[in-house]
Tab-separated table of C-alpha atoms in Angstrom:
chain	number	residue	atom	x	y	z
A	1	UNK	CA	107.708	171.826	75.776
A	2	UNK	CA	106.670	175.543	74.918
A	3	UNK	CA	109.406	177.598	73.794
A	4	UNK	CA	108.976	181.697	73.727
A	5	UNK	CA	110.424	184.775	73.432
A	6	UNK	CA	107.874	186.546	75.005
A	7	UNK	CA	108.126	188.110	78.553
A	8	UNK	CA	105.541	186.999	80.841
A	9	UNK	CA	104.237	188.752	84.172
A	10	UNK	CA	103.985	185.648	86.117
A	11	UNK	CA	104.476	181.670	85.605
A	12	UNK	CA	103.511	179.492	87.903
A	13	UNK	CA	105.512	176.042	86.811
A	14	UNK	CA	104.698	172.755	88.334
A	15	UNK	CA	101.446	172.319	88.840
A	16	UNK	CA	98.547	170.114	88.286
A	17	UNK	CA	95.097	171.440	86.650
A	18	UNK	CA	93.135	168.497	86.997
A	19	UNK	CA	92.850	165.295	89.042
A	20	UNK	CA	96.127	163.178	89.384
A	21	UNK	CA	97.184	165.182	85.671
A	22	UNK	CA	100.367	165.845	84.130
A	23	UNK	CA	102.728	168.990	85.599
A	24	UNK	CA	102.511	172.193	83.069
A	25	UNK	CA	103.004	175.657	83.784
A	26	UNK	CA	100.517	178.550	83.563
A	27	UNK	CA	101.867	181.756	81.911
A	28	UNK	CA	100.237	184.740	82.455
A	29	UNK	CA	100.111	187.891	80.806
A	30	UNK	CA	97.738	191.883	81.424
A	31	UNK	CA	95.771	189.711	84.265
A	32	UNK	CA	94.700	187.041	81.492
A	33	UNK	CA	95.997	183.275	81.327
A	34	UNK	CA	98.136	183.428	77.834
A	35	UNK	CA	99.534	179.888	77.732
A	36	UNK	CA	98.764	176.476	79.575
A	37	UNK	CA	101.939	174.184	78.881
A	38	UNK	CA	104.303	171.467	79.926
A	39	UNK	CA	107.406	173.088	80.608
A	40	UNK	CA	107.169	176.659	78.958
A	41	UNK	CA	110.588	178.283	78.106
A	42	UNK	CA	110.195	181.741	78.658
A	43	UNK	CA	111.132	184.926	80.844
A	44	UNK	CA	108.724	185.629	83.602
A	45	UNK	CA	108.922	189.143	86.066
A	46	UNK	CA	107.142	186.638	88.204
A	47	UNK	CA	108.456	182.756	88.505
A	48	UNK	CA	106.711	180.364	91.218
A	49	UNK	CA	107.111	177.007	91.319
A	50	UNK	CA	103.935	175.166	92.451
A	51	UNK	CA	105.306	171.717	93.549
A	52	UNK	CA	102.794	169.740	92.347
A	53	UNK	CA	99.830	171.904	93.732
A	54	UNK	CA	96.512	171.469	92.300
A	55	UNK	CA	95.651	175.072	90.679
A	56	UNK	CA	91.981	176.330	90.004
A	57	UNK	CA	90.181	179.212	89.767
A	58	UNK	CA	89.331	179.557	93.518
A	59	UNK	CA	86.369	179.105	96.002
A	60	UNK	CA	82.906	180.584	95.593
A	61	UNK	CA	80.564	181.215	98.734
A	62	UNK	CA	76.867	181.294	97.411
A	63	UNK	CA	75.540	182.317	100.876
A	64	UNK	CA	77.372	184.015	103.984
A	65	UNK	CA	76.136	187.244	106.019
A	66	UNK	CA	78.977	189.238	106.929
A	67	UNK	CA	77.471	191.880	108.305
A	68	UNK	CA	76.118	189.975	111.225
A	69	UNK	CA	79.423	188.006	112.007
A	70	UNK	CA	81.377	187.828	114.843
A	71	UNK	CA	78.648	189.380	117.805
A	72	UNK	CA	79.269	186.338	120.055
A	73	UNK	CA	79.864	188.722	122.452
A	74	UNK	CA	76.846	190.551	122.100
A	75	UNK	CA	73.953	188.018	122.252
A	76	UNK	CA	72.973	184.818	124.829
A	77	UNK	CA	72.480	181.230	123.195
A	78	UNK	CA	70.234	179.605	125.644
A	79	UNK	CA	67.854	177.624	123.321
A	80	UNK	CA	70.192	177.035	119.933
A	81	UNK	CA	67.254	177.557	118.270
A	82	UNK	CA	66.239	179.552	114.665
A	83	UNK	CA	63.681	181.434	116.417
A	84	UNK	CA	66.479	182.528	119.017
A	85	UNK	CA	68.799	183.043	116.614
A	86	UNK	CA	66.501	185.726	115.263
A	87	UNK	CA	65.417	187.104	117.676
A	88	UNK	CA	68.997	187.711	119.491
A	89	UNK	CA	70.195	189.049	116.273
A	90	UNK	CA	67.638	191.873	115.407
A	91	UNK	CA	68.296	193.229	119.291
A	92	UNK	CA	72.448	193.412	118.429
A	93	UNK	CA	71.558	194.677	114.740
A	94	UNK	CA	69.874	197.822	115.948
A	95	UNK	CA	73.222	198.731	117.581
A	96	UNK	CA	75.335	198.476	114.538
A	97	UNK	CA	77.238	200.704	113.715
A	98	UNK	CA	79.345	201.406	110.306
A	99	UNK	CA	82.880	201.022	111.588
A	100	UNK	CA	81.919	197.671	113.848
A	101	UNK	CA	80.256	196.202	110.564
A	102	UNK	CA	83.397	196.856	108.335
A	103	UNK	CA	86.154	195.457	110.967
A	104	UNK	CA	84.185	192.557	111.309
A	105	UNK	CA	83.074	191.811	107.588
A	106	UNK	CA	87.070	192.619	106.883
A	107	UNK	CA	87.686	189.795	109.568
A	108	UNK	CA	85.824	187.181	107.944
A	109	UNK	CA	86.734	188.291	104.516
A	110	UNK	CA	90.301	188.320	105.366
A	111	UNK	CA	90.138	184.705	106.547
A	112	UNK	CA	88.043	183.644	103.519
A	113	UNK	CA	90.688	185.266	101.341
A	114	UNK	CA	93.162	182.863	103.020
A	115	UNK	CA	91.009	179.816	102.444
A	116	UNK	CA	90.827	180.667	98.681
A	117	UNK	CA	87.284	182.178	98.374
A	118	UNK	CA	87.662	184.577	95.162
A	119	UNK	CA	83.864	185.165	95.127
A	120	UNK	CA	81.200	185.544	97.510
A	121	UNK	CA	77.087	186.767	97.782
A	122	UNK	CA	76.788	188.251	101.384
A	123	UNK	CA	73.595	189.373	102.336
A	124	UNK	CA	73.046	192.461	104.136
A	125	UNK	CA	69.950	193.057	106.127
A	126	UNK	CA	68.147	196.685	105.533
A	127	UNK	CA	65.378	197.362	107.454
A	128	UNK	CA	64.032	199.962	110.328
A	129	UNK	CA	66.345	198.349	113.284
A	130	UNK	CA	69.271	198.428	110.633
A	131	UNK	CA	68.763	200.920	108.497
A	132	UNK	CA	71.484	201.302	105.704
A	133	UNK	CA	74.398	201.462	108.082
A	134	UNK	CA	75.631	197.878	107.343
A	135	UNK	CA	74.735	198.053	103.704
A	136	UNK	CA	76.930	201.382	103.607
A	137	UNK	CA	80.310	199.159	105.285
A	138	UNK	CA	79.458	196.045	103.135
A	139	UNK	CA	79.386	198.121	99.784
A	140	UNK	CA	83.170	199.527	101.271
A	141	UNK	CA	84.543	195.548	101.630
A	142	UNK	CA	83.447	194.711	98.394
A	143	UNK	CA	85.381	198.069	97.124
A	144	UNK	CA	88.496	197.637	99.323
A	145	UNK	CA	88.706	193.701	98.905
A	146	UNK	CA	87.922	193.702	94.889
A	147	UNK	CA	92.014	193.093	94.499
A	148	UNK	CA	91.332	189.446	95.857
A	149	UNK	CA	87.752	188.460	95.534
A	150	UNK	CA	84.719	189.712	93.699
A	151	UNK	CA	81.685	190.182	95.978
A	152	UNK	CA	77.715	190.599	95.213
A	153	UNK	CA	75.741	192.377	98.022
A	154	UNK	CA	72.053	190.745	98.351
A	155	UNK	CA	69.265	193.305	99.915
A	156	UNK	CA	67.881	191.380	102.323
A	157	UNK	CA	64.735	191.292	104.397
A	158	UNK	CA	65.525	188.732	107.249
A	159	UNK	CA	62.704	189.613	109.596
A	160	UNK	CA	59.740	190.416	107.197
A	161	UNK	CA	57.906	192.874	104.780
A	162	UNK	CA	53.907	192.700	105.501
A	163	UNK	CA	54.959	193.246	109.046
A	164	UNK	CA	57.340	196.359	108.083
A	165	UNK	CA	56.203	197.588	104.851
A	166	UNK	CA	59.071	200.417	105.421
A	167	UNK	CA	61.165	197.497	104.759
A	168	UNK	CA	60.247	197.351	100.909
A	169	UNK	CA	61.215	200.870	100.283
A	170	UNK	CA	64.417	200.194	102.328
A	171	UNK	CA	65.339	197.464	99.920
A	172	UNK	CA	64.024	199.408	96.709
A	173	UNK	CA	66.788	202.211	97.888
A	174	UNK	CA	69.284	199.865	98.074
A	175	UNK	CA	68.869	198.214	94.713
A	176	UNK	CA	69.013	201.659	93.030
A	177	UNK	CA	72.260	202.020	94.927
A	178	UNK	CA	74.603	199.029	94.440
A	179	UNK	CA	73.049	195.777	95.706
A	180	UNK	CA	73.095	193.540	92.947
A	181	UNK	CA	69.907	191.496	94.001
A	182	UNK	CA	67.307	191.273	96.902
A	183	UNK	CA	66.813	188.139	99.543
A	184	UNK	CA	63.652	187.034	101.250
A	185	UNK	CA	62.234	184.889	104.227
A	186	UNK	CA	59.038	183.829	104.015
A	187	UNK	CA	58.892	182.005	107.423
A	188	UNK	CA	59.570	185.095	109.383
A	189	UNK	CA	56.372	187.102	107.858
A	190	UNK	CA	53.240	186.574	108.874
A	191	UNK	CA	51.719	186.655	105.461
A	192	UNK	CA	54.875	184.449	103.227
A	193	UNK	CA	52.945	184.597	100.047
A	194	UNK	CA	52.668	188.063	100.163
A	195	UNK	CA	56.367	188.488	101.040
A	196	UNK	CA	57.322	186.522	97.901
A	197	UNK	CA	55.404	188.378	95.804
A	198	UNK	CA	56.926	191.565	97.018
A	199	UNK	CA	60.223	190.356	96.612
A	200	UNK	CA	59.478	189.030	93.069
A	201	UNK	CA	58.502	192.737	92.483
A	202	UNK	CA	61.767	194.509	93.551
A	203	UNK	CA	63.084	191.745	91.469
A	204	UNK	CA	61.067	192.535	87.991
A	205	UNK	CA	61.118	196.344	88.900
A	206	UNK	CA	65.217	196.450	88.862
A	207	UNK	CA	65.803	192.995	86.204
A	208	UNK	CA	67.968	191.622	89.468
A	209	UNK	CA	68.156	188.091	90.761
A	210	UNK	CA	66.481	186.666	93.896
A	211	UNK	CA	67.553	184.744	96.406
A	212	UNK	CA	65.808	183.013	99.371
A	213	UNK	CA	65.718	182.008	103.020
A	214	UNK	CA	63.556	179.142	102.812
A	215	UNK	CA	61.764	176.295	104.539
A	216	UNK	CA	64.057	176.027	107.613
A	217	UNK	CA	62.427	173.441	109.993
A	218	UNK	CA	62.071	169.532	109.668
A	219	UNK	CA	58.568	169.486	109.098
A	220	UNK	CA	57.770	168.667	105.327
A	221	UNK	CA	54.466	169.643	105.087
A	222	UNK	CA	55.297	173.334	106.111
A	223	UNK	CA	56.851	174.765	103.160
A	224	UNK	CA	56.432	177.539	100.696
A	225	UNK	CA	58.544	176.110	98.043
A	226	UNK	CA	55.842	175.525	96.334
A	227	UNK	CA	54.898	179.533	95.753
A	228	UNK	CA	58.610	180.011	95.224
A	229	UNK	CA	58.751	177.739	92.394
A	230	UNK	CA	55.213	178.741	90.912
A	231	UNK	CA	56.350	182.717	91.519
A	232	UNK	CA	59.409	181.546	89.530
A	233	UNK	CA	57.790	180.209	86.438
A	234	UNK	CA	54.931	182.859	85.999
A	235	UNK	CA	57.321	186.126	86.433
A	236	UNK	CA	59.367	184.026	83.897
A	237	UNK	CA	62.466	184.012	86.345
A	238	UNK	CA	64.253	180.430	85.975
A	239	UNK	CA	68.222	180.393	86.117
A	240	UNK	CA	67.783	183.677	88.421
A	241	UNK	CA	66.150	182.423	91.759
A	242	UNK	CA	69.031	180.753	94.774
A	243	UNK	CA	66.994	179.383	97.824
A	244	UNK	CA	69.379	178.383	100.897
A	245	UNK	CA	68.882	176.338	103.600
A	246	UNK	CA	65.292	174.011	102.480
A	247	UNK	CA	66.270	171.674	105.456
A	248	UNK	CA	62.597	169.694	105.789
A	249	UNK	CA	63.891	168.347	102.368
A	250	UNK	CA	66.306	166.100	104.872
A	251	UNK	CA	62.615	164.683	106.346
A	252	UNK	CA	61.283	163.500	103.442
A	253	UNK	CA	61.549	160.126	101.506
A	254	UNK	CA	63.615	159.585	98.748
A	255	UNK	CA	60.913	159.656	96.037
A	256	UNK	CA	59.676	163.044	97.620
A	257	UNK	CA	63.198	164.305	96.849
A	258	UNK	CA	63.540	163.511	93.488
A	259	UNK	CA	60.067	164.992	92.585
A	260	UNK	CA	60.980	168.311	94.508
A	261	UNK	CA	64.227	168.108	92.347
A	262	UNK	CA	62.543	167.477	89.477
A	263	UNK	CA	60.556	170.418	90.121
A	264	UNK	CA	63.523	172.978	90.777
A	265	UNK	CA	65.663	171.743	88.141
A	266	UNK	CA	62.595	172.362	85.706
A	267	UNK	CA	62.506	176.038	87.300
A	268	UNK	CA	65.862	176.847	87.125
A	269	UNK	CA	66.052	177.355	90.758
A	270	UNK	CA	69.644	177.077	92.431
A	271	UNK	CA	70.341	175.649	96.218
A	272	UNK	CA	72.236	176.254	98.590
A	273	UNK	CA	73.123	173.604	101.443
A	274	UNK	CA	74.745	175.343	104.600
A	275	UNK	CA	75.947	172.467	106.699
A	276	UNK	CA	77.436	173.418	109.567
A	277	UNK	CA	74.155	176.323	110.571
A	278	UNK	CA	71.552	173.572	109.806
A	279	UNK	CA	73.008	170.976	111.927
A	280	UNK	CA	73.389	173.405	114.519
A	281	UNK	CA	70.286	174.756	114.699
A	282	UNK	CA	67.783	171.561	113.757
A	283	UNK	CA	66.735	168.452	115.814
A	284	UNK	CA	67.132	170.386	119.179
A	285	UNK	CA	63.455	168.399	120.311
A	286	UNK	CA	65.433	165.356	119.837
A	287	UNK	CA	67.117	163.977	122.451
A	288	UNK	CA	68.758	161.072	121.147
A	289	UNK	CA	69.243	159.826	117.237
A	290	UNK	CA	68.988	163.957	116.806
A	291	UNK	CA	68.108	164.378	113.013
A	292	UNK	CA	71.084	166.351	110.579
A	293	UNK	CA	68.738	168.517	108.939
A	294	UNK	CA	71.321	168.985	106.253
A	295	UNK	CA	69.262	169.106	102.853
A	296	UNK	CA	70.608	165.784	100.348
A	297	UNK	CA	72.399	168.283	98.091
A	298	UNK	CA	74.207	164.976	95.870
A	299	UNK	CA	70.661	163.448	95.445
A	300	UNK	CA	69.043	167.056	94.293
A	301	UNK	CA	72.021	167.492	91.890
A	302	UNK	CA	71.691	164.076	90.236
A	303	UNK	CA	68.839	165.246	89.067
A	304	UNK	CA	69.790	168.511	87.594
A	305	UNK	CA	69.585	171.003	89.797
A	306	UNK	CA	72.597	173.559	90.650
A	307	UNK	CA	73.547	172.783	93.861
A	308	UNK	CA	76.242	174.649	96.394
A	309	UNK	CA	77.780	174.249	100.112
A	310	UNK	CA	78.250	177.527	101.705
A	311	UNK	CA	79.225	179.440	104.891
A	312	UNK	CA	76.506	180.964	106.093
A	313	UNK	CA	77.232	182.815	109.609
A	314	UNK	CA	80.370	183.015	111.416
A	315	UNK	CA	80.412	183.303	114.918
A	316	UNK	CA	76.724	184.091	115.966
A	317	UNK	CA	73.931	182.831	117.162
A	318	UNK	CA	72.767	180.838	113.952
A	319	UNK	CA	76.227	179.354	113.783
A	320	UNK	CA	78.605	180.118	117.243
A	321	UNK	CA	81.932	178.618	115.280
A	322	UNK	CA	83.169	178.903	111.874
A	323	UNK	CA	86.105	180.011	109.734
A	324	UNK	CA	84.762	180.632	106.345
A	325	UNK	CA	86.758	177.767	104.823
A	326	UNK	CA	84.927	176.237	102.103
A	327	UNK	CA	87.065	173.075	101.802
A	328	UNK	CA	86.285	172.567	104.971
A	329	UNK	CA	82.470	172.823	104.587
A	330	UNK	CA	82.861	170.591	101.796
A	331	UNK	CA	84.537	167.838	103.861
A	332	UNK	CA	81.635	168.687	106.268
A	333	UNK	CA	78.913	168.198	103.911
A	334	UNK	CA	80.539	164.847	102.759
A	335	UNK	CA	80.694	163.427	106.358
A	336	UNK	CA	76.679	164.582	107.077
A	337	UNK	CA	75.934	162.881	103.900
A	338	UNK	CA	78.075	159.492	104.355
A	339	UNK	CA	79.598	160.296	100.584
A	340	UNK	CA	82.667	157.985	99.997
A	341	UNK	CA	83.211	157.425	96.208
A	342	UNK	CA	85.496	159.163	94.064
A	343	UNK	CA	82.371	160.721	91.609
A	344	UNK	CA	81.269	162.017	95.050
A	345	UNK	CA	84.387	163.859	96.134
A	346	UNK	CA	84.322	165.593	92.688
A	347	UNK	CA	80.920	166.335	92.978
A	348	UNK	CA	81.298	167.927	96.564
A	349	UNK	CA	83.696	169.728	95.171
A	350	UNK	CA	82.184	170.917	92.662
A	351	UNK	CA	79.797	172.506	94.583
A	352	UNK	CA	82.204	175.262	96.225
A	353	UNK	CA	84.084	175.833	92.925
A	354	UNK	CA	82.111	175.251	89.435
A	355	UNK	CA	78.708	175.066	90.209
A	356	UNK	CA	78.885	177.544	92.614
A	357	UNK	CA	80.261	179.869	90.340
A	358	UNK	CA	77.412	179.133	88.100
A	359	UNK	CA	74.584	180.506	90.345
A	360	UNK	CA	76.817	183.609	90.715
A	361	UNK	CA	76.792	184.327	86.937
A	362	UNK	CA	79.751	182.287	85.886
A	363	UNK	CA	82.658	179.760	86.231
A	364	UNK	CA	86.110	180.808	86.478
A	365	UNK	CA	88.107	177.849	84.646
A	366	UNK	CA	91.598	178.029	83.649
A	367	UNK	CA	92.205	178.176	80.481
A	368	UNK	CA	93.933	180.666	77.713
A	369	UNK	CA	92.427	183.764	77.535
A	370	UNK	CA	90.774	183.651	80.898
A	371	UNK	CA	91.286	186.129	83.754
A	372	UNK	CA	94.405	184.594	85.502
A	373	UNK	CA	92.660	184.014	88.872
A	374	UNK	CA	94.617	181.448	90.370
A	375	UNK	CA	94.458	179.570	93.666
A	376	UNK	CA	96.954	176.594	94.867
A	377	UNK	CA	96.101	173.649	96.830
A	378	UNK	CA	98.405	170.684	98.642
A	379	UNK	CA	96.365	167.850	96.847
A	380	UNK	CA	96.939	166.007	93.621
A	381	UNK	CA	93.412	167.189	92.983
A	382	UNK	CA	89.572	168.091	94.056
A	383	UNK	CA	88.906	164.269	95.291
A	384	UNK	CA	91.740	164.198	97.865
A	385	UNK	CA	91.329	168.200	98.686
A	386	UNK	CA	87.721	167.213	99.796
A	387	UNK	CA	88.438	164.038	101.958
A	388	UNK	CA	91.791	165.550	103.518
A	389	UNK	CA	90.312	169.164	104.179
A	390	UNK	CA	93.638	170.510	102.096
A	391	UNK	CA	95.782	173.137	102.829
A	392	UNK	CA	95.541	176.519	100.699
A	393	UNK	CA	99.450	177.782	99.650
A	394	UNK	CA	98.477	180.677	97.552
A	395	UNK	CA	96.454	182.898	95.097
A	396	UNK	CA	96.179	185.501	92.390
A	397	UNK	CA	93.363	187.383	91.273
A	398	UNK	CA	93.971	188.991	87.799
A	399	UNK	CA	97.444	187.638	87.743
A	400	UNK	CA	98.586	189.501	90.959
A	401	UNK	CA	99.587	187.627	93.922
A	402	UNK	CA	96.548	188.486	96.444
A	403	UNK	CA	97.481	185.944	99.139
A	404	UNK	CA	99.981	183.698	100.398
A	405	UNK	CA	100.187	181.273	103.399
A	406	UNK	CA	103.233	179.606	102.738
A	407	UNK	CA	104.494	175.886	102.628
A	408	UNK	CA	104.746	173.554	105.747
A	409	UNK	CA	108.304	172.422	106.996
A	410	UNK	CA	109.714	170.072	109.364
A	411	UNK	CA	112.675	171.277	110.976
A	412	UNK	CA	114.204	167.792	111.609
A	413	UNK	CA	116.780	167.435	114.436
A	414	UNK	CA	120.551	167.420	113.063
């Protein structure tokens, strides 16, 4: 027991901060965690009880594009293919406009708010068809939603640079004016070296992260992760370089796994699995025992490399369903992968919380002193959260309430 004088802003009593672990309270003080405890005595402007929820420091989506979410209604899935999916999207991108980006980058945001997410890297695609008119409404949701979660804007050239050298200028302008690193994909230029290369340069030139589109088929012998990781080493860029997607890593052996693991975790080069788009969008020559094409993310993180699970799209082309619920992508991930230990479950989650966190620049972990960013789940702790998909009750960012979706009740009869 913790007995104070001092008046808090908020305590949240009751809850758990780790698997199965004792109750204590969290007291919270100017935004900042000022005492973990069992059963702190104090005065509070602010008292919840948590009843038993498991409390951490909230979701973290590596890899989502929210400026091209939610145009279901503007483009025809005939094939359910990646080159279709491109295609159908740079013919509805060319007719964004500001206001349609922000209401539906607010729509996904709002729902990823409700599933916990308290950070996020969207990309935002700049080029001629484009222009800056989405990166101008993303850089307003990441101003009007910084009370409840903390996102980084990623330049991002979807469709190519040696084919639209405009395009490099485009993203130069928009790392001089608030995008807080630049995105690449190789397998849409005709010339991928060259595009890597150029990226790495509007990398050096502005000391920003990178972060790739990469090797998105089932075919393991087409790949440029080789000249990522290479690029990587000589511009002297480990810990700094995310690549998303790498599905043809789901074609190859075991022993060809670990030695492309070996070789990322050596370069300090982050991953990000995206479940539900991959399986989607691979294995549609197959027409029976149709391959996942979900990248082994638990394999590539046993041997050292930072691994994630994230969103992707919403409601598009590349992905024609979605909620941006990372708990659920995690549950996703651990079905796809036939996971079923405990170690696993942690791990899983892990990789929409901690690790996740990491590639971003940071974890968020509760303890004293840290920013009181708070988020409550219905599960004893991350192991059951994973395998039961669990219910979000409620967050905080800074130590102010930024969401709530309130507890379940029967209403028995009599």
């Amino acid at each position: 027991m913790t007995i104070t004088n001092q008046l808090f802003d908020l305590v949240i009593r009751n809850i758990r901060i780790e698997e199965k672990g004792a109750l204590v309270d969290i007291a919270v003080r100017k935004g900042l965690i000022a005492d973990i405890g069992s059963d702190i005595r104090c005065e509070a402007i602010e008292s919840v009880d948590g009843e038993g929820a498991f409390a951490f420091g909230g979701f973290v989506d590596t890899h989502i594009h929210l400026d091209k979410a939610c145009i279901l209604d503007r483009c025809t899935i005939c094939e359910g293919t990646l080159a279709e999916a491109v295609r159908e999207t740079a013919k509805a991108k060319a007719g964004f406009e500001g206001e349609d980006v922000y209401a539906r980058a607010a729509r996904v945001v709002e729902k990823a708010i409700s599933h916990g997410t308290t950070r996020m890297r969207t990309f935002v695609e700049i080029d001629p068809r484009a222009g800056f008119r989405s990166f101008e409404a993303i850089k307003r949701i990441r101003a009007d939603y910084a009370f409840a979660v903390d996102i980084e804007i990623c330049a991002f050239a979807q469709d190519g640079l040696t084919n639209e050298p405009e395009t490099s200028g485009m993203l130069d302008d928009a790392l001089s004016n608030g995008a807080d690193l630049v995105g690449g994909c190789p397998y849409t230029d005709p010339d991928p070296n060259r595009h890597i290369e150029m990226i790495f340069a509007l990398a050096q030139k502005h000391d920003v992260p990178v972060d790739f589109h990469l090797d998105f088929s089932l075919d393991p012998h087409r790949t440029d992760l080789p000249t990522v990781i290479e690029a990587t080493l000589r511009h002297g860029w480990q810990g700094r370089v995310a690549i998303g997607h790498v599905t043809n890593i789901s074609a190859m052996s075991q022993a060809e796994v670990v030695a492309i693991a070996d070789r990322l975790a050596e370069a300090g080069i982050a991953l990000s699995v995206l479940p539900s788009t991959d399986l989607f969008l691979n294995g549609r020559g197959h027409d029976r025992l149709v391959p996942r094409g979900v990248a082994p993310a638990h394999l590539l993180a046993g041997r050292g490399v930072s691994t994630s699970i994230a969103t992707n799209n919403v409601l598009n082309p590349f992905t024609p369903y979605g909620d941006a619920s990372l708990i659920r992508m995690a549950n996703l991930f651990a079905n796809v992968a036939q996971l079923s230990r405990d170690e696993d479950m942690a791990l899983v989650f892990d990789m929409v919380t901690e690790v996740a966190a990491r590639q971003l620049g940071g974890m968020r972990r509760l303890q004293v002193g840290a920013e009181a960013t708070i988020v409550l789940l219905d599960t004893p702790g991350p192991r059951a959260a994973v395998r039961e998909i669990a219910r979000v009750i409620a967050g905080w960012k800074g130590g102010r309430r930024s969401f709530d979706n309130g507890r379940p009740r029967l209403y028995r009869p009599g």
